mmCIF file of C-alpha atoms in Angstrom:
data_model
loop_
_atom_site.group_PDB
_atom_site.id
_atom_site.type_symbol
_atom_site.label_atom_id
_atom_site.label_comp_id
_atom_site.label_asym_id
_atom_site.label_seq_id
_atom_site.Cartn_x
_atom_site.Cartn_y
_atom_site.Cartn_z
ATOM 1 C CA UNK A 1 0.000 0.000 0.000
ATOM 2 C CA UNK A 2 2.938 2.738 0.942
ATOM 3 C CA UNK A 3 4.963 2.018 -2.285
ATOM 4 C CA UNK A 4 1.829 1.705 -4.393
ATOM 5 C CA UNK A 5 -0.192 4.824 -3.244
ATOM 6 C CA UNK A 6 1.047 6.636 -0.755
ATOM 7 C CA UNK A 7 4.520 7.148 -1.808
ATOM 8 C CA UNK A 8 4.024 7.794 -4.783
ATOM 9 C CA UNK A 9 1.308 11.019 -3.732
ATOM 10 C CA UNK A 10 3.967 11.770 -1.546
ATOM 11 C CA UNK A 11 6.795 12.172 -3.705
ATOM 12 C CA UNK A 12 4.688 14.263 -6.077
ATOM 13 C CA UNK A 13 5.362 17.081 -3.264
ATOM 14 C CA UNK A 14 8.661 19.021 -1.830
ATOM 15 C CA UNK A 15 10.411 16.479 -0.084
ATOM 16 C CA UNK A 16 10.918 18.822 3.351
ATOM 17 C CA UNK A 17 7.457 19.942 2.985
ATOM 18 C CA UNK A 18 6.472 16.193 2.879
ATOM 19 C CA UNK A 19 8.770 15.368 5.876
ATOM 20 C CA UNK A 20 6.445 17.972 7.934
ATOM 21 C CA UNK A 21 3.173 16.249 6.851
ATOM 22 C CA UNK A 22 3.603 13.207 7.256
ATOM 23 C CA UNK A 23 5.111 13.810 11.097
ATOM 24 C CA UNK A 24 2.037 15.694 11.538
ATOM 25 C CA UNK A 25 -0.075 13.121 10.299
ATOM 26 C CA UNK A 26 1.626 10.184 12.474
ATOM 27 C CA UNK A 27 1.488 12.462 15.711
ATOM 28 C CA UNK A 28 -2.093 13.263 15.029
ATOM 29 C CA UNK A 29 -2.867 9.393 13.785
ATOM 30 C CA UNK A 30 -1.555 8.022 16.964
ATOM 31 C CA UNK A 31 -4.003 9.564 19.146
ATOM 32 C CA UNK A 32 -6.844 8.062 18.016
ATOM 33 C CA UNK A 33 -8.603 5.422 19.419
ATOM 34 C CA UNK A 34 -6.794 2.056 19.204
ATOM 35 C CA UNK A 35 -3.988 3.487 16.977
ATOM 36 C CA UNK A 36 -0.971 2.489 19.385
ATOM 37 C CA UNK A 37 -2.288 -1.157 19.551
ATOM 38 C CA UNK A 38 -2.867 -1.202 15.688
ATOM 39 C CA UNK A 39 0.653 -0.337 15.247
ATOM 40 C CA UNK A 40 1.484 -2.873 17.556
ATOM 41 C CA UNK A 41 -0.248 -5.561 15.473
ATOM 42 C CA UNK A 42 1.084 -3.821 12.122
ATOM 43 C CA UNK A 43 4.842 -2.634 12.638
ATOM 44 C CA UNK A 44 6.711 -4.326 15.458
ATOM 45 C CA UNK A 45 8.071 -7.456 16.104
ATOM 46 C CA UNK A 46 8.575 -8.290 19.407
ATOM 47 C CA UNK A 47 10.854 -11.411 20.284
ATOM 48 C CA UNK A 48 13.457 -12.237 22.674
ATOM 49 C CA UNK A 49 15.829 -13.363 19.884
ATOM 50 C CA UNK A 50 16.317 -10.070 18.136
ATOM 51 C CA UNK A 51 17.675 -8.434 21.708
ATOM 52 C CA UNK A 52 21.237 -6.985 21.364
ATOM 53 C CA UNK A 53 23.316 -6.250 24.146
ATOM 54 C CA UNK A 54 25.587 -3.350 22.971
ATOM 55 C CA UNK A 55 27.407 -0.800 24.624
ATOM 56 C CA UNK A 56 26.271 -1.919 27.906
ATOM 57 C CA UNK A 57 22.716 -1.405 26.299
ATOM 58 C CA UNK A 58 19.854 -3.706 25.637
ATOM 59 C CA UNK A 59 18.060 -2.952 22.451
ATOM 60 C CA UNK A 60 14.815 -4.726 21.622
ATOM 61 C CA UNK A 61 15.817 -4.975 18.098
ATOM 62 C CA UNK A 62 18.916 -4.038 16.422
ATOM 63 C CA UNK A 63 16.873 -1.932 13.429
ATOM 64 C CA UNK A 64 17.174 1.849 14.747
ATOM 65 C CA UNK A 65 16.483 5.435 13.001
ATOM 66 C CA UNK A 66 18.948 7.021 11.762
ATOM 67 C CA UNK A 67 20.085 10.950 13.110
ATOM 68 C CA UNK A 68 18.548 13.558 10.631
ATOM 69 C CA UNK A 69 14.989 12.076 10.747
ATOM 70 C CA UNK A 70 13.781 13.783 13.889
ATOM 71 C CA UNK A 71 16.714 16.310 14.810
ATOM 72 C CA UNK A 72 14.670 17.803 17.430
ATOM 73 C CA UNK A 73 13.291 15.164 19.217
ATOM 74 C CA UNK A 74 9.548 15.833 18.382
ATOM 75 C CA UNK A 75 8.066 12.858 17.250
ATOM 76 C CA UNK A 76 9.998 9.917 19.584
ATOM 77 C CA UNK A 77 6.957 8.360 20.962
ATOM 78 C CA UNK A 78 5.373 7.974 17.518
ATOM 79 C CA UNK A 79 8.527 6.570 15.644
ATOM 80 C CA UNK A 80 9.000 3.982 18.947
ATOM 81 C CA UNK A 81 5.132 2.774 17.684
ATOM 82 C CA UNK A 82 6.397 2.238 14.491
ATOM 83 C CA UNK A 83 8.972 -0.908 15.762
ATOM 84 C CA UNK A 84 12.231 0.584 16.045
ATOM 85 C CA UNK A 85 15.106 -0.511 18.301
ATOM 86 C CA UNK A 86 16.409 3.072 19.310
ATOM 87 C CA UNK A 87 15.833 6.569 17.670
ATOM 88 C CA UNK A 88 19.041 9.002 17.255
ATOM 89 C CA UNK A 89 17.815 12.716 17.304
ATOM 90 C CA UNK A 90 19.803 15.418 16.167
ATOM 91 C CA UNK A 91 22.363 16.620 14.873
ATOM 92 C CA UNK A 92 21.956 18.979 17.855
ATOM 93 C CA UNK A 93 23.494 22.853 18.082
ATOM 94 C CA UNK A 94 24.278 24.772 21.223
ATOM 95 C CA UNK A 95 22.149 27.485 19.689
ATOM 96 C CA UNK A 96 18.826 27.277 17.216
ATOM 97 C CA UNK A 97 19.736 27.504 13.642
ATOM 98 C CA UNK A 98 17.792 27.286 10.170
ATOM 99 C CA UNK A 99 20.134 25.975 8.216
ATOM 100 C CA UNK A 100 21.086 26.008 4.421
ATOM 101 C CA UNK A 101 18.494 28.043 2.265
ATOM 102 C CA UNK A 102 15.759 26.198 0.569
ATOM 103 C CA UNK A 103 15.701 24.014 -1.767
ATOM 104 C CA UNK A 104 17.796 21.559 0.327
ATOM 105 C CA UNK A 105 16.689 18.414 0.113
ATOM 106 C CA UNK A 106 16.328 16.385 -3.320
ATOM 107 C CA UNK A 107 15.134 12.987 -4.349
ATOM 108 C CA UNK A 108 16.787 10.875 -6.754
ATOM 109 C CA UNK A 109 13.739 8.339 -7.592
ATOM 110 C CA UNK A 110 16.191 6.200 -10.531
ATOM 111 C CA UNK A 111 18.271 5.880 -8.127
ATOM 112 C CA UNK A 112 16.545 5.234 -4.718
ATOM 113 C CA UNK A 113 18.397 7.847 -3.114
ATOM 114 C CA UNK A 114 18.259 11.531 -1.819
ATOM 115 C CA UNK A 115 20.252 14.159 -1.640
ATOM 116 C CA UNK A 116 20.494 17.011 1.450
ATOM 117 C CA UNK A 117 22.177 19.973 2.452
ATOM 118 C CA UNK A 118 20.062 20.810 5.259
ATOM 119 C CA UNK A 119 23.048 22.076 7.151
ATOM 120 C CA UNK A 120 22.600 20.886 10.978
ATOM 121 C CA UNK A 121 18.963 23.190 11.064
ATOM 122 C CA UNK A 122 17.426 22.821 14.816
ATOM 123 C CA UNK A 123 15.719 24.166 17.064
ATOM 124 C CA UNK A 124 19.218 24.059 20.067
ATOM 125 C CA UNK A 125 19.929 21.458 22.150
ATOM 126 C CA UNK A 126 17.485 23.192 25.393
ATOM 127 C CA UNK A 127 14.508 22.622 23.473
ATOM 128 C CA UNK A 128 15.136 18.790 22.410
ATOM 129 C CA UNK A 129 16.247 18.358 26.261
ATOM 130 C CA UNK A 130 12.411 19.992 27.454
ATOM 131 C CA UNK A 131 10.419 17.538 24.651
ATOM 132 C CA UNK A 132 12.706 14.815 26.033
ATOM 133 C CA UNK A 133 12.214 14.837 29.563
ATOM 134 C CA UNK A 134 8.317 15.052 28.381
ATOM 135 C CA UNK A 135 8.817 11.955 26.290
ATOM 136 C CA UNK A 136 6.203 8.772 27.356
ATOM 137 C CA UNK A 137 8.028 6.074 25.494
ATOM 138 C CA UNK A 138 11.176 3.948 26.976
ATOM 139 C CA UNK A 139 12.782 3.253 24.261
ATOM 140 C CA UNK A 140 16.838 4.087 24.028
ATOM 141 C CA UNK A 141 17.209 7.684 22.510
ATOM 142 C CA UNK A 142 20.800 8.422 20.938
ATOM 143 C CA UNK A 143 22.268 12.268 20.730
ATOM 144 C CA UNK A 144 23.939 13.400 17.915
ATOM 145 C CA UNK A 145 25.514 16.202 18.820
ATOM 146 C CA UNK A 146 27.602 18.952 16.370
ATOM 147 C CA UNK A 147 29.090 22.714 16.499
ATOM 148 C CA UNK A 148 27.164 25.920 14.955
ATOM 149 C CA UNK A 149 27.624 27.337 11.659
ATOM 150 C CA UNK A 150 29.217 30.300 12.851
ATOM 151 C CA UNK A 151 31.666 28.567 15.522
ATOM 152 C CA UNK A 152 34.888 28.769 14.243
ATOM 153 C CA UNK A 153 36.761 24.572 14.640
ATOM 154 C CA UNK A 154 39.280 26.060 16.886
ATOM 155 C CA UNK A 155 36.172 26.864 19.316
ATOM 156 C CA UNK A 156 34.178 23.664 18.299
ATOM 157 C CA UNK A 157 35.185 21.831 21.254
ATOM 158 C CA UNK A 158 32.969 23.958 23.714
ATOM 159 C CA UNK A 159 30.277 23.579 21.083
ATOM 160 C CA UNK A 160 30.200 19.545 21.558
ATOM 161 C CA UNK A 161 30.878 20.094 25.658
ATOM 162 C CA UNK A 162 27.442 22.297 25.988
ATOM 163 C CA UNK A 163 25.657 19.487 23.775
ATOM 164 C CA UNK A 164 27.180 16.501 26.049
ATOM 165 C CA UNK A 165 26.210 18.050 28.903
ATOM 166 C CA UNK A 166 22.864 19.859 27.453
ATOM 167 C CA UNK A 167 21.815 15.636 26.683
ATOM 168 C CA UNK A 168 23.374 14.316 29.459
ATOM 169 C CA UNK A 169 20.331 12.865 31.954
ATOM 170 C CA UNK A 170 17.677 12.460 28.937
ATOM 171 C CA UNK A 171 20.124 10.123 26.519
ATOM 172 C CA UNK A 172 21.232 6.930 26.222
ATOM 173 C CA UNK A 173 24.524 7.265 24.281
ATOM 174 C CA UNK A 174 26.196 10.071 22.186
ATOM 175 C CA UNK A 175 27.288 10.633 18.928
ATOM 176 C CA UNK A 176 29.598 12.946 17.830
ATOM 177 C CA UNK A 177 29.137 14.040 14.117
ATOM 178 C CA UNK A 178 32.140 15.640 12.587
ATOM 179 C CA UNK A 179 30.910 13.648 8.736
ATOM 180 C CA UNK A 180 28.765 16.091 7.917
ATOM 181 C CA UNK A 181 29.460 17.725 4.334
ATOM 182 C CA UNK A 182 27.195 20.733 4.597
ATOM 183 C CA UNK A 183 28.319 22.440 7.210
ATOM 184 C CA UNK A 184 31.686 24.058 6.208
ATOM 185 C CA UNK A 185 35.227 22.994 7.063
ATOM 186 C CA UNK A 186 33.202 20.717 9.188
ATOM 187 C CA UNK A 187 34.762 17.516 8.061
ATOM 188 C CA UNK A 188 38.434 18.874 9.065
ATOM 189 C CA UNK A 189 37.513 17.983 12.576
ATOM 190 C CA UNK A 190 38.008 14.136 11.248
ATOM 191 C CA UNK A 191 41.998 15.036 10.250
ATOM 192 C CA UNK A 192 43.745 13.270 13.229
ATOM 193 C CA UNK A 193 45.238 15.811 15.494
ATOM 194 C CA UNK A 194 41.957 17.744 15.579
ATOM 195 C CA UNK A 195 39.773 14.355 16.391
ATOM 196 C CA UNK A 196 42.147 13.024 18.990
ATOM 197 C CA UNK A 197 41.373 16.418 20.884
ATOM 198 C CA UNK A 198 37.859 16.593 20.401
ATOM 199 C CA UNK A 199 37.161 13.313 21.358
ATOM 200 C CA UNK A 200 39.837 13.121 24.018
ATOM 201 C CA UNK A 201 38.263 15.777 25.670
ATOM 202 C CA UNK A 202 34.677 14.526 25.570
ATOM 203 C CA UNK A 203 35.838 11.389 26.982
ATOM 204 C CA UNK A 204 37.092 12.930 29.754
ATOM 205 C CA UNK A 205 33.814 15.067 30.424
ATOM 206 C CA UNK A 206 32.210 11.651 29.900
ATOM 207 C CA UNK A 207 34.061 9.983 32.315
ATOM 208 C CA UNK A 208 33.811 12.380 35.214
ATOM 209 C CA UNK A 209 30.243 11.561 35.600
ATOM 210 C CA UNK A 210 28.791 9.231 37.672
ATOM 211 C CA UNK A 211 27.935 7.029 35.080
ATOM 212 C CA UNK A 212 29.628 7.572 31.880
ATOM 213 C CA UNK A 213 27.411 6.916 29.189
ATOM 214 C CA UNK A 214 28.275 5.330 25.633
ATOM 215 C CA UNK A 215 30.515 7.694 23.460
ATOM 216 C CA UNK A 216 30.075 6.771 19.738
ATOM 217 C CA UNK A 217 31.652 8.895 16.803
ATOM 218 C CA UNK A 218 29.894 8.961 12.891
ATOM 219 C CA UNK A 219 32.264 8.744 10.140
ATOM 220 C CA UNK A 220 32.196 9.991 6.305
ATOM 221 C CA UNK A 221 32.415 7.036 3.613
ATOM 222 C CA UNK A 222 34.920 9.161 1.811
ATOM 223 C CA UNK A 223 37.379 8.594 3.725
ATOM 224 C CA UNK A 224 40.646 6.355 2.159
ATOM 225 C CA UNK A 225 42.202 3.747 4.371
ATOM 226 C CA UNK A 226 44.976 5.755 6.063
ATOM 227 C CA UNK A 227 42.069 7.970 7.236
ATOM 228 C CA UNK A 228 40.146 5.050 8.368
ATOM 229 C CA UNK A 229 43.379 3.845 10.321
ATOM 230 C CA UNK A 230 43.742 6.938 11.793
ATOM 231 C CA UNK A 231 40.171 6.758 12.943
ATOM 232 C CA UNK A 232 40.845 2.889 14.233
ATOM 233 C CA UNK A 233 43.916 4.468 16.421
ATOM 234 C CA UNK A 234 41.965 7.326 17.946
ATOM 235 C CA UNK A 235 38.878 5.206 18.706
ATOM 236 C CA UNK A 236 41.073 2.973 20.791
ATOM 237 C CA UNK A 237 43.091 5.515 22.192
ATOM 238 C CA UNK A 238 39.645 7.578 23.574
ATOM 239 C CA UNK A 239 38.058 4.198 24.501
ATOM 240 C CA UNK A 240 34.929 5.009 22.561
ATOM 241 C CA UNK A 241 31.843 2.409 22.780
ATOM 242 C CA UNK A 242 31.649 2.565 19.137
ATOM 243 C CA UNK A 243 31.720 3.668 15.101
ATOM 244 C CA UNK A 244 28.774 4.621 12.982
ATOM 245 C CA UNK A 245 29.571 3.992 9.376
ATOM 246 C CA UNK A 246 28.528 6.055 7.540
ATOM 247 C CA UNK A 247 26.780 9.632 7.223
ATOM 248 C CA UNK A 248 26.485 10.568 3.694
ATOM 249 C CA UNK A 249 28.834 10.714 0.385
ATOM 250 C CA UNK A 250 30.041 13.885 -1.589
ATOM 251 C CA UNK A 251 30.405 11.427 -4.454
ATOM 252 C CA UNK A 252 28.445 10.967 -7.087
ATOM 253 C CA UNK A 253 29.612 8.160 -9.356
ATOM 254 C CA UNK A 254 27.496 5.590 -11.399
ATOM 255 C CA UNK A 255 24.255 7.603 -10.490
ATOM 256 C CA UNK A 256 21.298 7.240 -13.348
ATOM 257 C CA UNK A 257 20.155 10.420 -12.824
ATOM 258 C CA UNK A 258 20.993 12.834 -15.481
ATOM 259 C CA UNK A 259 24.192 14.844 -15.039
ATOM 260 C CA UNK A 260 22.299 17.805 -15.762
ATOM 261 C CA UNK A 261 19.833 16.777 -13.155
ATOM 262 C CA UNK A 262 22.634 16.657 -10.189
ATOM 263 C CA UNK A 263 24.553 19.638 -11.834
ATOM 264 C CA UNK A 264 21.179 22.093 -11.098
ATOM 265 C CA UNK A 265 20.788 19.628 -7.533
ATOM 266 C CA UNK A 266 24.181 20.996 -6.804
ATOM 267 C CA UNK A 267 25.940 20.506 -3.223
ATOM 268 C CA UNK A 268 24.663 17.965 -0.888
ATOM 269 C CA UNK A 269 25.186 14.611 0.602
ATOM 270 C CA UNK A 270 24.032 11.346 -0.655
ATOM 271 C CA UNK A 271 22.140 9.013 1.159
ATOM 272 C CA UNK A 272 20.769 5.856 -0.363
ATOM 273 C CA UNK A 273 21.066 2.370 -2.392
ATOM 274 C CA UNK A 274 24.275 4.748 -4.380
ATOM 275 C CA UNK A 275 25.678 4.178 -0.867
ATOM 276 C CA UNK A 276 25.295 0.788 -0.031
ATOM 277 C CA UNK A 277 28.610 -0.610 -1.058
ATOM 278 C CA UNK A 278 30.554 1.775 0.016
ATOM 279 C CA UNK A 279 29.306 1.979 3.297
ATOM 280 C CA UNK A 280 29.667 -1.372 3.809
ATOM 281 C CA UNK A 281 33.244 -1.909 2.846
ATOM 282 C CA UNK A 282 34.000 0.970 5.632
ATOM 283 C CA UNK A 283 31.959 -1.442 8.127
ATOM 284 C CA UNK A 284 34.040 -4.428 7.215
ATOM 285 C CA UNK A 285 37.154 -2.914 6.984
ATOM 286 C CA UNK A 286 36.254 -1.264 10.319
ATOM 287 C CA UNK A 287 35.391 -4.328 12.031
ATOM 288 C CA UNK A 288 38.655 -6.041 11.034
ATOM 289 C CA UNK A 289 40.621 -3.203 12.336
ATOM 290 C CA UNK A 290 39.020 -2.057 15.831
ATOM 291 C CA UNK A 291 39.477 -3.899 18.653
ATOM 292 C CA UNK A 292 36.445 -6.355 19.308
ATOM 293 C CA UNK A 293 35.028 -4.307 22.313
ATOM 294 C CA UNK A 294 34.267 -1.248 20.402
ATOM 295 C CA UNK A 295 31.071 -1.964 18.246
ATOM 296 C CA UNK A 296 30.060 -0.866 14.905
ATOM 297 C CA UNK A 297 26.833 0.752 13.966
ATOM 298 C CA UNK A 298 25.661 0.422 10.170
ATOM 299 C CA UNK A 299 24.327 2.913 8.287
ATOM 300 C CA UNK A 300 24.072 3.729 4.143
ATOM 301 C CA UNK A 301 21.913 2.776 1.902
ATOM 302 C CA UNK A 302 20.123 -0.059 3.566
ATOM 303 C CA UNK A 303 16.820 -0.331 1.529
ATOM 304 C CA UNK A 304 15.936 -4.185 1.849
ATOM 305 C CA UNK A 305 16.437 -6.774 4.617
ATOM 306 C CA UNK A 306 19.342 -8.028 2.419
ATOM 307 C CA UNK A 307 21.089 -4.808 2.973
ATOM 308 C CA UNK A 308 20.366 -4.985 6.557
ATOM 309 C CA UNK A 309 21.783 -8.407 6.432
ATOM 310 C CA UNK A 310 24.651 -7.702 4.919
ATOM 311 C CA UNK A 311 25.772 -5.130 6.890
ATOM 312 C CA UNK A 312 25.241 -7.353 9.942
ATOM 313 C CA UNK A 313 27.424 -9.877 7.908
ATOM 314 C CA UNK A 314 30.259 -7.033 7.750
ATOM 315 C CA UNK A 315 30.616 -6.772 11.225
ATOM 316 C CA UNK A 316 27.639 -4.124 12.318
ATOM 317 C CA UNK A 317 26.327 -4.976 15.568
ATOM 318 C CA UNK A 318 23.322 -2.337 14.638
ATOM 319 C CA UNK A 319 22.213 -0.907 11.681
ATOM 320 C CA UNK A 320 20.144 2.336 11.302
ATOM 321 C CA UNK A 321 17.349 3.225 8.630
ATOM 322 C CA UNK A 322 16.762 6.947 6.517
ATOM 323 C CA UNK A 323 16.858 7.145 3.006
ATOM 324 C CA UNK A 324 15.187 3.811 2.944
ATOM 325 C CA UNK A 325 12.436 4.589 5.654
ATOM 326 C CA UNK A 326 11.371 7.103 3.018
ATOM 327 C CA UNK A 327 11.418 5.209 -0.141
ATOM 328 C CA UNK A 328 10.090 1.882 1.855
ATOM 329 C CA UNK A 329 7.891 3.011 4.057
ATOM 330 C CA UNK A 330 7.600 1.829 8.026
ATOM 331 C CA UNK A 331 6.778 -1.589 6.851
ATOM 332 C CA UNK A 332 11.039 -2.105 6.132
ATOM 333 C CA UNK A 333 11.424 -2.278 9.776
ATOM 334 C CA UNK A 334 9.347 -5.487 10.232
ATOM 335 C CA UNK A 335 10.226 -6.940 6.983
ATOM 336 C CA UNK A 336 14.272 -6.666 8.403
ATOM 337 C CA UNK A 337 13.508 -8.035 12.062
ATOM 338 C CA UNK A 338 10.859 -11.049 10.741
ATOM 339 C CA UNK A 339 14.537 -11.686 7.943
ATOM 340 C CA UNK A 340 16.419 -11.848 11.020
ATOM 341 C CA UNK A 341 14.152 -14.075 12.773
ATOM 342 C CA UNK A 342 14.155 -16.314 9.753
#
């Protein structure tokens, strides 16, 4: 029904303007009569056997949603109805900020992908912590937390700090997003010297507390393997819980869409099946790399439960879902934990 008629309604409509509708239709849909225990009967899968233990954290299902799909933590109740594991909100500012101008967002329909420069736009970290502590559902919330626009990288450590501590009591585990490609000179915080002191730093905010809680950092699938083995070194070093591979691409090989098409697109990252390879290679070469204790979280282009499968196969010990939430519709999450099951 989703890929038959609704999507294809849907996608006859701005993509961001879509985004808002449809999370306004799901938050008003679920409080009707009987909706939660429709959903429960439609979308989730609940059995003992798809439990992880990761990061010191028991997830009811490895199949989470991916950061960028609710940045500021305004719809986690609904999207726990809907079957997933764990949520990731953000990426998370210090301060509110609107992000790149409009159009920023762009589907690619030939080749089941999309492409965004939203540029990091929330509402600050405060107002995601108020709808948080608010929140009714248990299940385990991720923060992805990142540095303003305007903060210069030499200041973007204090940027991160306010978000870790901003998230502290209403999270379950961090990530820190330096991957991003559209928000400048953002991606120089992965160079070595600058992510050993970022993350060094965190770590040691982290472990002051009472009860340090999971540290994760996102990585870029751009990156060439004396990158990666830089990223391998610092991850042990700074004892992180674990690796999310990957945000989105810069590249835009072997695409069907026309060049013309992605020439007027423009800038942008690229999330999708374009990304499913490549993503995955980082997650195996990852897993044969890091020490065994720090876990891997996959993420790219995973639009069947083959893809989540495979990624699993590579050495993820969770995988997250965006690009092919929208192009598959809710229904992907059961279809990938009933796969497992099998």
């Amino acid at each position: 029904m989703y890929k038959k008629i609704i999507r294809p309604l849907l996608f006859q409509l701005d993509p961001e303007k879509v985004h808002h509708l449809t999370t306004s239709a799901l938050k008003t849909g679920f409080q009707l009569p009987l909706a939660k225990s429709l959903s429960r009967g439609v979308f989730q899968v609940t059995d003992k056997r798809l439990e992880r233990k990761v990061f010191g954290l028991t997830f009811p299902n490895p199949v989470g949603l991916a950061a960028g799909f609710d940045k500021d933590a305004r719809m986690i109740d609904e999207y726990a109805q809907l079957g997933f594991g764990f949520i990731e909100i953000g990426t998370l500012t210090p301060k509110a900020q609107t992000g790149n101008p409009k159009p920023r967002l762009f589907r690619l329909p030939q080749d089941g992908a999309i492409i965004n420069r939203m540029g990091f736009n929330n509402e600050g970290v405060d107002q995601a912590v108020e709808r948080l502590r608010s929140r009714k559902s248990n299940v385990i919330v991720g923060g992805n937390i990142g540095k303003n626009k305007v903060t210069p990288n030499e200041q973007a450590l204090q940027d991160y700090l306010y978000c870790f501590d901003a998230l502290y009591d209403v999270v379950d585990y961090f990530v820190v997003n330096v991957s991003s490609p559209n928000t400048p000179d953002l991606r120089a915080l992965q160079e070595k010297e600058p992510l050993r002191d970022l993350l060094s730093n965190l770590q040691n905010r982290n472990q002051g507390k009472a009860k340090p809680k999971p540290l994760l950092l996102k990585i870029a699938p751009d990156l060439n393997l004396a990158q990666l083995d830089d990223i391998v070194e610092i991850a042990a070093q700074t004892q992180l819980s674990g690796v999310i591979g990957t945000n989105t691409t810069i590249s835009r090989e072997g695409l069907q869409t026309s060049g013309q098409r992605i020439t007027e697109i423009g800038a942008g990252g690229l999330s999708g099946k374009p990304l499913t390879s490549a993503s995955t290679q980082v997650i195996r070469y990852l897993r044969q790399q890091l020490p065994q204790e720090i876990r891997i979280v996959g993420v790219g282009g995973i639009m069947t439960p083959e893809d989540a499968l495979e990624k699993l196969s590579a050495g993820a010990d969770l995988v997250q879902l965006y690009t092919g939430f929208i192009y598959e519709g809710p229904g992907l999450i059961r279809q990938i934990n009933e796969r497992l099951l099998r």
